[in-house]
CSV table of C-alpha atoms in Angstrom, one decimal:
chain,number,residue,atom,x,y,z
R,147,UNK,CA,13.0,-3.6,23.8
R,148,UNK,CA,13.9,-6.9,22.3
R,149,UNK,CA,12.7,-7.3,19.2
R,150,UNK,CA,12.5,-10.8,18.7
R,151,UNK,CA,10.8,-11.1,21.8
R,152,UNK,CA,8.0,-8.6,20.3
R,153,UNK,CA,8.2,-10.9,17.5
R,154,UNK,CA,7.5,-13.9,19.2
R,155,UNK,CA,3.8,-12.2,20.1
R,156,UNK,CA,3.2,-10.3,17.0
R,157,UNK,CA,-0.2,-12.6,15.5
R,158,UNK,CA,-2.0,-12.1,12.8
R,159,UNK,CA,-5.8,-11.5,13.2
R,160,UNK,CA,-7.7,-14.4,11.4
R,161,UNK,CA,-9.8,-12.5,8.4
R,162,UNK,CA,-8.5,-9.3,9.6
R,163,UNK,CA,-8.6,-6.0,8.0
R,164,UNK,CA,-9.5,-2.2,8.4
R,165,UNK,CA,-12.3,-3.0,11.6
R,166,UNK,CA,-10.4,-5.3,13.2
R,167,UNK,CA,-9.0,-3.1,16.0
R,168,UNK,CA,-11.4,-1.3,18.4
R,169,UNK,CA,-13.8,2.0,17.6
R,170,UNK,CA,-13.9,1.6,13.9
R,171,UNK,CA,-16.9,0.2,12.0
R,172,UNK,CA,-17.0,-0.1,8.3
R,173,UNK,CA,-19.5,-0.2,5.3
R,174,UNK,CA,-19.0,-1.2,1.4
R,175,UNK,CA,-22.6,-0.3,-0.8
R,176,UNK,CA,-23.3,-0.1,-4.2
R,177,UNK,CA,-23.9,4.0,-4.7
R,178,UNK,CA,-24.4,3.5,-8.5
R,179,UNK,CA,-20.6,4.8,-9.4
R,180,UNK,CA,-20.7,1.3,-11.4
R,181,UNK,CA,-23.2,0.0,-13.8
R,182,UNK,CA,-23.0,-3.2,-12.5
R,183,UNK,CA,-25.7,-2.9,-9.6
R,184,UNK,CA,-23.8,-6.3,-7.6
R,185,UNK,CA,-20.5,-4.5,-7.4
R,186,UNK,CA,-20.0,-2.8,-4.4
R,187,UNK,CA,-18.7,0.5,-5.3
R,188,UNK,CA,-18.6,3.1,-2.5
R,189,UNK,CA,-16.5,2.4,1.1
R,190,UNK,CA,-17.3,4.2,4.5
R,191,UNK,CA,-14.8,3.6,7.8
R,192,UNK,CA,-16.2,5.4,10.6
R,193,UNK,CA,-14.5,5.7,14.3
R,194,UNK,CA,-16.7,5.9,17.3
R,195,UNK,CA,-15.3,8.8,17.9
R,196,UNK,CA,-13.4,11.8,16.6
R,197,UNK,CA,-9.6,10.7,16.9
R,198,UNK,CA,-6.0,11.3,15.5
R,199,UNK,CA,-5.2,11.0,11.8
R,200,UNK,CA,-2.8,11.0,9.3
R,201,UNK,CA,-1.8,10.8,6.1
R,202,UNK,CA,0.2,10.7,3.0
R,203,UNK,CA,-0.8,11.6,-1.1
R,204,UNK,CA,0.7,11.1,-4.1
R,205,UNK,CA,3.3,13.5,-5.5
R,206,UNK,CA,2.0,13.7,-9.2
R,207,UNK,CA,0.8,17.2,-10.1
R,208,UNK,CA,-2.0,16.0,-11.7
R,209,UNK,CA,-3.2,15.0,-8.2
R,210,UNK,CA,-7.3,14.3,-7.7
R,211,UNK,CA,-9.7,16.3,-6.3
R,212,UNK,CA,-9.9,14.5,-3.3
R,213,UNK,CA,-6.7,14.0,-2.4
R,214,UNK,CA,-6.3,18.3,-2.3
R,215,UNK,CA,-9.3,18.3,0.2
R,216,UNK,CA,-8.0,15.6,2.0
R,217,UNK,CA,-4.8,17.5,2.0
R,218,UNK,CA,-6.4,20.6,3.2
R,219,UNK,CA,-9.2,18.9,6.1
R,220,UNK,CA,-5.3,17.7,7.8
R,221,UNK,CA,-4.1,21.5,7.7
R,222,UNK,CA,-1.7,21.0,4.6
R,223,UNK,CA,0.6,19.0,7.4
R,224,UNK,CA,-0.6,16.0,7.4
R,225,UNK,CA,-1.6,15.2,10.5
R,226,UNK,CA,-5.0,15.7,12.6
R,227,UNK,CA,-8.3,14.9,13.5
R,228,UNK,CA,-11.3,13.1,12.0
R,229,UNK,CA,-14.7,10.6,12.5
R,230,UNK,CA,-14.2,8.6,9.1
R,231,UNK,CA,-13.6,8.3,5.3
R,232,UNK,CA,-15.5,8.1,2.1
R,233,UNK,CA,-13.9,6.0,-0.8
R,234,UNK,CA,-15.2,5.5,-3.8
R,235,UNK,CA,-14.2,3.5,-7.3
R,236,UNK,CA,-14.8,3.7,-10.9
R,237,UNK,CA,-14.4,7.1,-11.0
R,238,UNK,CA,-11.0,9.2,-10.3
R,239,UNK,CA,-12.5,12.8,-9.9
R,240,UNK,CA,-8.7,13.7,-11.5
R,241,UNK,CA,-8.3,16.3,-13.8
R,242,UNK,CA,-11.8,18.3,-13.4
R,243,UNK,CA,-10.9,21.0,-12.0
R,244,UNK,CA,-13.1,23.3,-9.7
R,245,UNK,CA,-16.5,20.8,-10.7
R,246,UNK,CA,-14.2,18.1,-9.6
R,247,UNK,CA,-13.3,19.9,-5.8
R,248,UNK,CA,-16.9,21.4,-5.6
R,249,UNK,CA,-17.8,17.0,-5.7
R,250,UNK,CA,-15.0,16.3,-3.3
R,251,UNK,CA,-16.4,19.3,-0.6
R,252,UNK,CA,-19.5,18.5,-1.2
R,253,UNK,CA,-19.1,14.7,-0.8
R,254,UNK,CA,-17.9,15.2,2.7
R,255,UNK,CA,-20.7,17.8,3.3
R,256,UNK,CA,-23.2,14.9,3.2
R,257,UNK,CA,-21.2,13.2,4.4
R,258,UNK,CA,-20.5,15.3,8.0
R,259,UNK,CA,-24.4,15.6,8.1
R,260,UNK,CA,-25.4,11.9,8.3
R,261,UNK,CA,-22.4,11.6,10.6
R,262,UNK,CA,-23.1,14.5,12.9
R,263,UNK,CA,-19.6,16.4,12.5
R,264,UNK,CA,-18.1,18.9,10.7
R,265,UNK,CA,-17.0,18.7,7.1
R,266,UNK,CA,-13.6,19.0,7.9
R,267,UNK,CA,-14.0,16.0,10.0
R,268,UNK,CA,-14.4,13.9,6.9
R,269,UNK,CA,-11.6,12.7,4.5
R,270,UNK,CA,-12.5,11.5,1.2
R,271,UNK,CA,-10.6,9.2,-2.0
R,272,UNK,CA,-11.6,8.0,-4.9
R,273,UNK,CA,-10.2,5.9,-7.5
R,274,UNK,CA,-11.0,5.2,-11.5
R,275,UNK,CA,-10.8,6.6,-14.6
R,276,UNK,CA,-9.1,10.3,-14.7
R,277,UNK,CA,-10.9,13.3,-16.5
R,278,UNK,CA,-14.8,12.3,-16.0
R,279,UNK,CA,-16.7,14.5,-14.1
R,280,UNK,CA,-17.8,13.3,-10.3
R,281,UNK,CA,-21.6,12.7,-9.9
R,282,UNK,CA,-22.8,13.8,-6.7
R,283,UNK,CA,-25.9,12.1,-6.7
R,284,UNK,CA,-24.8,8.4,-6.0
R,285,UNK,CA,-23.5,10.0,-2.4
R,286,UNK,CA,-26.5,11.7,-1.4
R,287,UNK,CA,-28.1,7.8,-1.5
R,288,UNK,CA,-25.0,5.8,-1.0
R,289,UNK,CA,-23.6,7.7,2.4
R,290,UNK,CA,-26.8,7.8,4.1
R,291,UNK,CA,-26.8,3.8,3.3
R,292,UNK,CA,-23.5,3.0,4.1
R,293,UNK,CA,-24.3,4.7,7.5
R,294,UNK,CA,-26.9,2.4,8.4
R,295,UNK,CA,-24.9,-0.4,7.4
R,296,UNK,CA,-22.1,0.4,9.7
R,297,UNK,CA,-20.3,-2.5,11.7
R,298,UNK,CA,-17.7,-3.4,13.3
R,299,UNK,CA,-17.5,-6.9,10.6
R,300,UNK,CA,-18.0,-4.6,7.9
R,301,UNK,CA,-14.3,-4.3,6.8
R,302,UNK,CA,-14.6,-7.0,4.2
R,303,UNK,CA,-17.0,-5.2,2.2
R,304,UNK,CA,-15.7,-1.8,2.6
R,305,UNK,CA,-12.4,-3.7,1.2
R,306,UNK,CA,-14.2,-5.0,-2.0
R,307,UNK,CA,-16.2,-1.4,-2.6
R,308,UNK,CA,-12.9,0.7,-3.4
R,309,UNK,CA,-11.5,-2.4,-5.9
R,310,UNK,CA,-10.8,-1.4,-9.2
R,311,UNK,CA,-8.6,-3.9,-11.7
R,312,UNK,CA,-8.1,-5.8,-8.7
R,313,UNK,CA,-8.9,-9.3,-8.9
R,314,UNK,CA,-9.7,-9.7,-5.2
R,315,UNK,CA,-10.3,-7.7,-1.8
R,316,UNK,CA,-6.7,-6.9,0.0
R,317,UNK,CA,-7.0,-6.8,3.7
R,318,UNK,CA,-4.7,-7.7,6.9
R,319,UNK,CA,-4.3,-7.5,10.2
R,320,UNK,CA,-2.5,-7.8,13.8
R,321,UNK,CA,-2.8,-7.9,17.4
R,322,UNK,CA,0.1,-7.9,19.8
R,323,UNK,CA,0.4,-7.7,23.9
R,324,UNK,CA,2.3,-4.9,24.4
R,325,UNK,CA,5.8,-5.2,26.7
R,326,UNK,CA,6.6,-1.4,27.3
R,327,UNK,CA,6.6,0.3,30.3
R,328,UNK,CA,3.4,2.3,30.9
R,329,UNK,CA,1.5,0.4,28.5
R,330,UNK,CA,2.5,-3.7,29.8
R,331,UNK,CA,-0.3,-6.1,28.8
R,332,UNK,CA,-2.6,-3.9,27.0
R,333,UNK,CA,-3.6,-5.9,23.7
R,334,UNK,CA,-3.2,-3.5,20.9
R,335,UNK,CA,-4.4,-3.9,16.6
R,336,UNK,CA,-3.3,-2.2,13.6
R,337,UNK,CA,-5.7,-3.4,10.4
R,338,UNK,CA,-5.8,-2.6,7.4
R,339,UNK,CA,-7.4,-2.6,3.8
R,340,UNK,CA,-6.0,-1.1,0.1
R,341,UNK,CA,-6.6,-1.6,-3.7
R,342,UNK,CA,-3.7,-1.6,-6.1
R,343,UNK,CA,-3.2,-3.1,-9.6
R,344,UNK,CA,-1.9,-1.0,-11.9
R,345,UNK,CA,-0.4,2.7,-12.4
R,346,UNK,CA,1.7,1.4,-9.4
R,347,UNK,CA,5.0,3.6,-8.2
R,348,UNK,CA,4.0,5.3,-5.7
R,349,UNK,CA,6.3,8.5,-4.7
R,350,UNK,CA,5.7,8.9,-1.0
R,351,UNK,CA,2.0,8.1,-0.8
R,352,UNK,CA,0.3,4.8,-1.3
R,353,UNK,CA,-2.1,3.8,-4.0
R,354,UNK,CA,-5.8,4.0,-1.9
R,355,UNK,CA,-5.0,2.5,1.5
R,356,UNK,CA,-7.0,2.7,5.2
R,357,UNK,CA,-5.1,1.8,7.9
R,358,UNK,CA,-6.1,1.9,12.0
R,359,UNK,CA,-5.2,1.2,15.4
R,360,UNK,CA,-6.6,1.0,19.0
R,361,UNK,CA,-3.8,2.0,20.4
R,362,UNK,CA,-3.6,5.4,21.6
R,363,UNK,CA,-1.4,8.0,19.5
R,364,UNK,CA,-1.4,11.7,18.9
R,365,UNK,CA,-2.1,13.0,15.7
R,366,UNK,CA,1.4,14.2,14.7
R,367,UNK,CA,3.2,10.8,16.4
R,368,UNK,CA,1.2,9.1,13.9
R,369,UNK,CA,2.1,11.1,11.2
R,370,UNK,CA,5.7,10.7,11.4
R,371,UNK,CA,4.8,6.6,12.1
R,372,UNK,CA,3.1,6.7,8.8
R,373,UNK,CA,5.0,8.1,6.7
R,374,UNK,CA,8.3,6.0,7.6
R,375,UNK,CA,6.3,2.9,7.0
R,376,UNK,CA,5.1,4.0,4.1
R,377,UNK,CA,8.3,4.9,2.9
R,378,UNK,CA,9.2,1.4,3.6
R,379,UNK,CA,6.3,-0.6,2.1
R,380,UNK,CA,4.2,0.8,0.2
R,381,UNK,CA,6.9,3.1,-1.7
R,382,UNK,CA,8.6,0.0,-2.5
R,383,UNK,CA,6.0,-1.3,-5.0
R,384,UNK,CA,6.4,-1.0,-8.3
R,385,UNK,CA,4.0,-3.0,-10.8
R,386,UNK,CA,4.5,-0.7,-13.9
R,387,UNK,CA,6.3,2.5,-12.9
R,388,UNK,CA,3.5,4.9,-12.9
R,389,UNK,CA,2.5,6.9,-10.0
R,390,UNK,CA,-1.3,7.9,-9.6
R,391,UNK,CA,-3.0,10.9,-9.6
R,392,UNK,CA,-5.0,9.8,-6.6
R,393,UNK,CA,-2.8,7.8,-4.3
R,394,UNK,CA,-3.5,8.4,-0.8
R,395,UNK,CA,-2.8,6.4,2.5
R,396,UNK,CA,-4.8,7.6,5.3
R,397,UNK,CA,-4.0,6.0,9.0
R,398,UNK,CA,-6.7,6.7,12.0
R,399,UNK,CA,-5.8,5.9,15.6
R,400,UNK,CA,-8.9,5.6,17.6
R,401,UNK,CA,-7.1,4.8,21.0
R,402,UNK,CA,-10.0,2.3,22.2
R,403,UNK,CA,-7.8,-0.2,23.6
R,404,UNK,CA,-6.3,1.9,26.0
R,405,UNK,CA,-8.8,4.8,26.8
R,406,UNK,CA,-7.2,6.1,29.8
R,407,UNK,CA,-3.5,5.6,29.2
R,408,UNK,CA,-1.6,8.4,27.4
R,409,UNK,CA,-0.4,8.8,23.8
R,410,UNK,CA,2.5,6.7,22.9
R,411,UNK,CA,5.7,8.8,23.1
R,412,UNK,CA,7.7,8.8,19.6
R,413,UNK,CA,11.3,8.2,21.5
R,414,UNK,CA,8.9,4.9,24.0
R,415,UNK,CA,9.6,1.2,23.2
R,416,UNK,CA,5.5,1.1,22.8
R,417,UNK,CA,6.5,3.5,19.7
R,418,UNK,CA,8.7,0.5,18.2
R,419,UNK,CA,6.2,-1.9,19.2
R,420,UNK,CA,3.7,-0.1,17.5
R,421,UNK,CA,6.0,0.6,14.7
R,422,UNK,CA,7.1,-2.4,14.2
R,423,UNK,CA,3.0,-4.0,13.9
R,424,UNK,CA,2.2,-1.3,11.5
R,425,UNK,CA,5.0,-2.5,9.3
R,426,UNK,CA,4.0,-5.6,9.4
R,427,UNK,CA,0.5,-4.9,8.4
R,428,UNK,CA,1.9,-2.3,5.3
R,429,UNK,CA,4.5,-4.8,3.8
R,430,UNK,CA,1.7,-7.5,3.8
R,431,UNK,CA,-0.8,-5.0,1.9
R,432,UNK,CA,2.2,-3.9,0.1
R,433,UNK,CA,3.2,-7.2,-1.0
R,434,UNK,CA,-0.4,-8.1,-2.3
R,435,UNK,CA,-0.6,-5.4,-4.3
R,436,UNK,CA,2.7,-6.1,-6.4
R,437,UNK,CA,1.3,-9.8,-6.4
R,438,UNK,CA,-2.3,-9.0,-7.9
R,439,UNK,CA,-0.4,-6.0,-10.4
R,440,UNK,CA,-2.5,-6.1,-13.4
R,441,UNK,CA,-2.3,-9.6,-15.6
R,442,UNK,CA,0.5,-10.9,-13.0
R,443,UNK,CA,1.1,-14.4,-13.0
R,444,UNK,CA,3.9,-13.9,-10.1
R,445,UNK,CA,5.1,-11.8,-7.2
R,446,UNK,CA,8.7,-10.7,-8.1
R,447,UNK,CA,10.4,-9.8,-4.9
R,448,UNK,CA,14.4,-7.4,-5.6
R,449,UNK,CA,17.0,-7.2,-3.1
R,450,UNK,CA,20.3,-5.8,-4.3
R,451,UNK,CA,22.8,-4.9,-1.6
R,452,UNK,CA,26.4,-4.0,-1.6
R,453,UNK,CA,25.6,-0.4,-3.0
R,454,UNK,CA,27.5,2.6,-2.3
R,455,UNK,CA,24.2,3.7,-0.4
R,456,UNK,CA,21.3,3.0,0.9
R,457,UNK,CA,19.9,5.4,-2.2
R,458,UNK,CA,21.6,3.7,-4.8
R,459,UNK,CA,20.4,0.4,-3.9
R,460,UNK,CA,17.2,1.6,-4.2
R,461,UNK,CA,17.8,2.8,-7.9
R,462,UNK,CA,19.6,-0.3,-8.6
R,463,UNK,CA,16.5,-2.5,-6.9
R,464,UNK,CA,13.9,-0.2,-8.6
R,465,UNK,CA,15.7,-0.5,-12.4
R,466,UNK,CA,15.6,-4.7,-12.2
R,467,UNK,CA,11.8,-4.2,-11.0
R,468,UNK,CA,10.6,-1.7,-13.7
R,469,UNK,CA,12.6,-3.6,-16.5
R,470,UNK,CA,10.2,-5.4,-18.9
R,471,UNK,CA,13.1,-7.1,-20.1
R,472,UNK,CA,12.8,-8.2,-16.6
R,473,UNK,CA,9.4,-8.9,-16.2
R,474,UNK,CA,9.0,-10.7,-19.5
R,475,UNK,CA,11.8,-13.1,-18.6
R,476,UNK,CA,10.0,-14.0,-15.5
R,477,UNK,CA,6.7,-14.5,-17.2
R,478,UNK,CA,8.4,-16.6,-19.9
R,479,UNK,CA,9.9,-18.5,-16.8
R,480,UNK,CA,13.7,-17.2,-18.6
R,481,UNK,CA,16.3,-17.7,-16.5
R,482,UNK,CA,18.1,-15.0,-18.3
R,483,UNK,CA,20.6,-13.2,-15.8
R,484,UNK,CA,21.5,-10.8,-18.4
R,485,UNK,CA,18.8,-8.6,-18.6
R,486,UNK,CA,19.2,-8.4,-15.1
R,487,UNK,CA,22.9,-7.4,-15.7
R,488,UNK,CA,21.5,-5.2,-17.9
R,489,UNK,CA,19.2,-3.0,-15.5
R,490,UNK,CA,21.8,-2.5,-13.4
R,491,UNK,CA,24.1,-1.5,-15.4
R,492,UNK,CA,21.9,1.4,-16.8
R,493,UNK,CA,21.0,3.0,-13.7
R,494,UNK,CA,23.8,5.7,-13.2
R,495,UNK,CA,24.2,3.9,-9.5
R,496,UNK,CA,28.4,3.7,-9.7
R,497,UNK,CA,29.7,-0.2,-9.6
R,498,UNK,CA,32.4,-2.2,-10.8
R,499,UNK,CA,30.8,-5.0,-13.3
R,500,UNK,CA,33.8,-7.1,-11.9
R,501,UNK,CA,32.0,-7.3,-8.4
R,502,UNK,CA,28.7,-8.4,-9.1
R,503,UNK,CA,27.3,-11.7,-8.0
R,504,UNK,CA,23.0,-12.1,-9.1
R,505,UNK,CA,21.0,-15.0,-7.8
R,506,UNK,CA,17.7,-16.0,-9.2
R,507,UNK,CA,15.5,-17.6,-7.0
R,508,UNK,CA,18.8,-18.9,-4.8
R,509,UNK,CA,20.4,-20.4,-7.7
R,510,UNK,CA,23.5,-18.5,-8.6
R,511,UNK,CA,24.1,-17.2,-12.5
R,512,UNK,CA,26.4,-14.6,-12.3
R,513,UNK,CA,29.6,-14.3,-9.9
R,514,UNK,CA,31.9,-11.6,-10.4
R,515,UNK,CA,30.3,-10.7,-13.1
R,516,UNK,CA,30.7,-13.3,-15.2
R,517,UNK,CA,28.1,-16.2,-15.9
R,518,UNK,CA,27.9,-19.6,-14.1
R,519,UNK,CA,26.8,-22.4,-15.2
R,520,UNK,CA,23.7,-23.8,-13.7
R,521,UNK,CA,20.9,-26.1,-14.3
R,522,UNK,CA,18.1,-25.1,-16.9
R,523,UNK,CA,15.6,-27.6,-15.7
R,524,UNK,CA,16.0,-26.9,-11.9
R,525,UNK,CA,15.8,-23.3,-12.7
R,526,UNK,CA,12.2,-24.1,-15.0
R,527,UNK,CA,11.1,-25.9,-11.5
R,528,UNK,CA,11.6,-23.2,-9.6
R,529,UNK,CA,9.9,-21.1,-11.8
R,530,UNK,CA,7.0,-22.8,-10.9
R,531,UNK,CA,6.6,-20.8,-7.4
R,532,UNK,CA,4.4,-18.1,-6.8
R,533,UNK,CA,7.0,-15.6,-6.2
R,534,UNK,CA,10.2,-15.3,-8.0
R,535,UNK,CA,13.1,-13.8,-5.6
R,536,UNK,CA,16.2,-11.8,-7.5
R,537,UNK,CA,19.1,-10.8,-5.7
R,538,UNK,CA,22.2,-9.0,-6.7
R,539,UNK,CA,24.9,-7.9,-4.8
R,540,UNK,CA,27.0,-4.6,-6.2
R,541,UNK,CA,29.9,-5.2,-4.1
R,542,UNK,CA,30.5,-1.7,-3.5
R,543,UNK,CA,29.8,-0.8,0.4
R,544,UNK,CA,27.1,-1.6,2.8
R,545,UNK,CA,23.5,-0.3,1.3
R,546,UNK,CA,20.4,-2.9,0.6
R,547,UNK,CA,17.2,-2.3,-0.5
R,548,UNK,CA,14.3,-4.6,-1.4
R,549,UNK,CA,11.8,-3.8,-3.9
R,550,UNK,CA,8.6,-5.9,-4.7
R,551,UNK,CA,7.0,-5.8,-8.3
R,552,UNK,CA,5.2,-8.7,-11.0
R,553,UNK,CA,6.1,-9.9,-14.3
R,554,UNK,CA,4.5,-8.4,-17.3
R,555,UNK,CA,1.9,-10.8,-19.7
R,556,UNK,CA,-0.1,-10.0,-22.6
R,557,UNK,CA,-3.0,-9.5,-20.3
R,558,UNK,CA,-1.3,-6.3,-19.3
R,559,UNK,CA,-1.7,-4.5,-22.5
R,560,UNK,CA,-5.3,-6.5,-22.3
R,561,UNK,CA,-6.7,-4.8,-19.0
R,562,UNK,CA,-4.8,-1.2,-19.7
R,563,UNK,CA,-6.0,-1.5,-23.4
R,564,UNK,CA,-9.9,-1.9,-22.4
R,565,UNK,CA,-9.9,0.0,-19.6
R,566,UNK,CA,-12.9,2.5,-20.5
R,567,UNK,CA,-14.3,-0.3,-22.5
């Protein structure tokens, strides 16, 4: 497969997001979760039919409620089948213990009623404060509502229902004509929708995130497609270095677009194609997320290469983003190189200082690890750009890794501060 001839087809789907391939319909109600009765606060994605699923959770042992059930309706691997999800915001279910999974059961209990499946069948998220009890009764009115508003337009509102600190709905979409063999000229769509804004670094899971696709892939194929895009994307955000007790990414493949052709084979060029759409979807989401991280004035995109590894790039790219050294030099449009210098230089990754050439936002300030000159007012014009592009190279073998972030303002501390307010 050539891959810049799948690139040249590749399109994005105009106001695309979680519904935008086929056999999914989506809803976004206000349950009562928020007081606010115009906020939509509860998010239900239904297939057509029971299909393939996957997904991935967050790592931190304080994990939610929902995230073990979810964990346990895909057999503790992962992978399997399922008719839809339940989302809801402003409230976490984390860290309340059996009342907290009695909610999360019982949540897809009504669920599986007013869907006509088992309970099993039914995944469930939420996302909000940590350690308040989960109120049942806004899903015994909100599911049965969200039902009857299914659609296949209702993505957008599903998209706004599971928001928390974000500032707006993140959504995205794409549709490409496939060239593999077996599958030639079938139009196939991966979608998607998340919320992210703060408590961002996720550790092989994604903040809340639904993802789908028509094409047609078994359960533990899409697993193992998830969970290396993941890796890629959404595990390469970072707004301020904390990893959620309720991340979860959950991918459903409904197959619509090609009914009677069979799954896609992991070693198939329709498996890179496929890949290869779903990774464009995932950085997109994953990018909006570190561009909307709570008080952000600007996406902060970190490439270093020339590590010893692929790992150590990672730490090296992952130290720059976290630094608020960092972050506060962006937001105080500082073209200061040092602290830069500086978070490399204190992540154990092994380097010669000597090597080092940094570029901020293609202007070059550091070359062999000394400082060049360059121009302070260019540098304040360029600062001017939505997103602010660092890039250091270690000079020390052949690893790269990019990592995306935002700068730090007072209107961090601000949101964080108030946050139960």
């Amino acid at each position: 497969m050539n891959i810049d001839e799948f690139d040249a087809t590749i399109r994005a789907v105009p106001n695309g997001g979680v519904t935008s391939a086929l056999g999914f319909k989506a809803a976004g109600v206000h349950a009562g979760f928020r007081k606010n009765p115009e906020r939509l606060d509860m998010a239900l994605v239904v297939a057509d039919e029971l299909c393939p699923v996957a997904g991935v959770f967050t790592q931190n042992r304080f994990c939610a409620a929902p995230v073990t059930v979810s964990r346990a309706h895909l057999n503790g691997q992962g992978f399997g089948t399922a008719l839809g999800v339940v989302v809801n915001s402003g409230n976490a279910n984390a860290a309340t213990g059996a009342a907290g999974l009695a909610a999360a059961n019982e949540t897809c209990d009504i669920a599986s009623q007013v869907l006509g499946c088992s309970p099993e069948q039914v995944l469930v998220a939420s996302t909000g404060v940590i350690g308040q009890l989960l109120d049942i009764a806004p899903f015994e009115e909100g599911i049965p509502a969200a039902a009857d508003k299914l659609v296949r337009t209702g993505g957008a509102d599903a998209a706004q229902a599971i928001m928390t600190t974000d500032t707006h709905p993140k959504e995205y979409a794409v549709t490409y004509e496939s060239q593999a063999a077996g599958y030639l000229g079938s139009t196939f769509t991966v979608g998607g929708c998340c919320k992210g804004s703060g408590m961002i670094m996720p550790n092989m899971a994604t903040m809340i995130a639904i993802i789908t696709t028509d094409a047609p892939v078994a359960p533990e194929t899409l697993h193992h497609l998830l969970r290396i895009t993941v890796d890629q994307t959404f595990n390469k955000v970072t707004v301020d270095s904390d990893t959620s007790t309720n991340d979860t990414c959950i991918m459903f493949a409904s197959g619509a677009a090609a009914p009677t052709l069979d799954p896609i084979d992991q070693d198939s060029d329709a498996y890179q194609e496929l890949a290869h759409a779903l990774y464009v979807v995932c950085e997109a989401l994953a990018r909006s997320i570190a561009a909307d991280g709570e008080g952000s004035s600007k996406l902060i995109t970190v490439t270093v290469s020339g590590a010893a590894t692929a790992e150590d790039a990672e730490v090296a790219a992952r130290a720059v983003a976290n630094s608020p050294l960092v972050k506060t030099a962006v937001a105080g449009h500082d073209c200061n190189w040092g602290r830069v210098a500086m978070a490399l230089g204190k992540c154990g990754v092994a380097f010669n200082q000597e090597d080092v050439d940094i570029d901020i936002m293609d202007i070059p300030v550091c070359r062999g690890g000394l400082t060049v000159p360059f121009d302070e007012d260019e540098a304040l014009r360029r600062f001017e750009a939505p997103e602010i592009v660092i890039t250091a190279d270690l000079g020390a073998g052949d690893g790269s890794c990019t990592v995306w972030t935002c700068d730090l303002t007072h209107d961090y501390i601000s949101i964080n501060a108030d946050y139960r307010s």
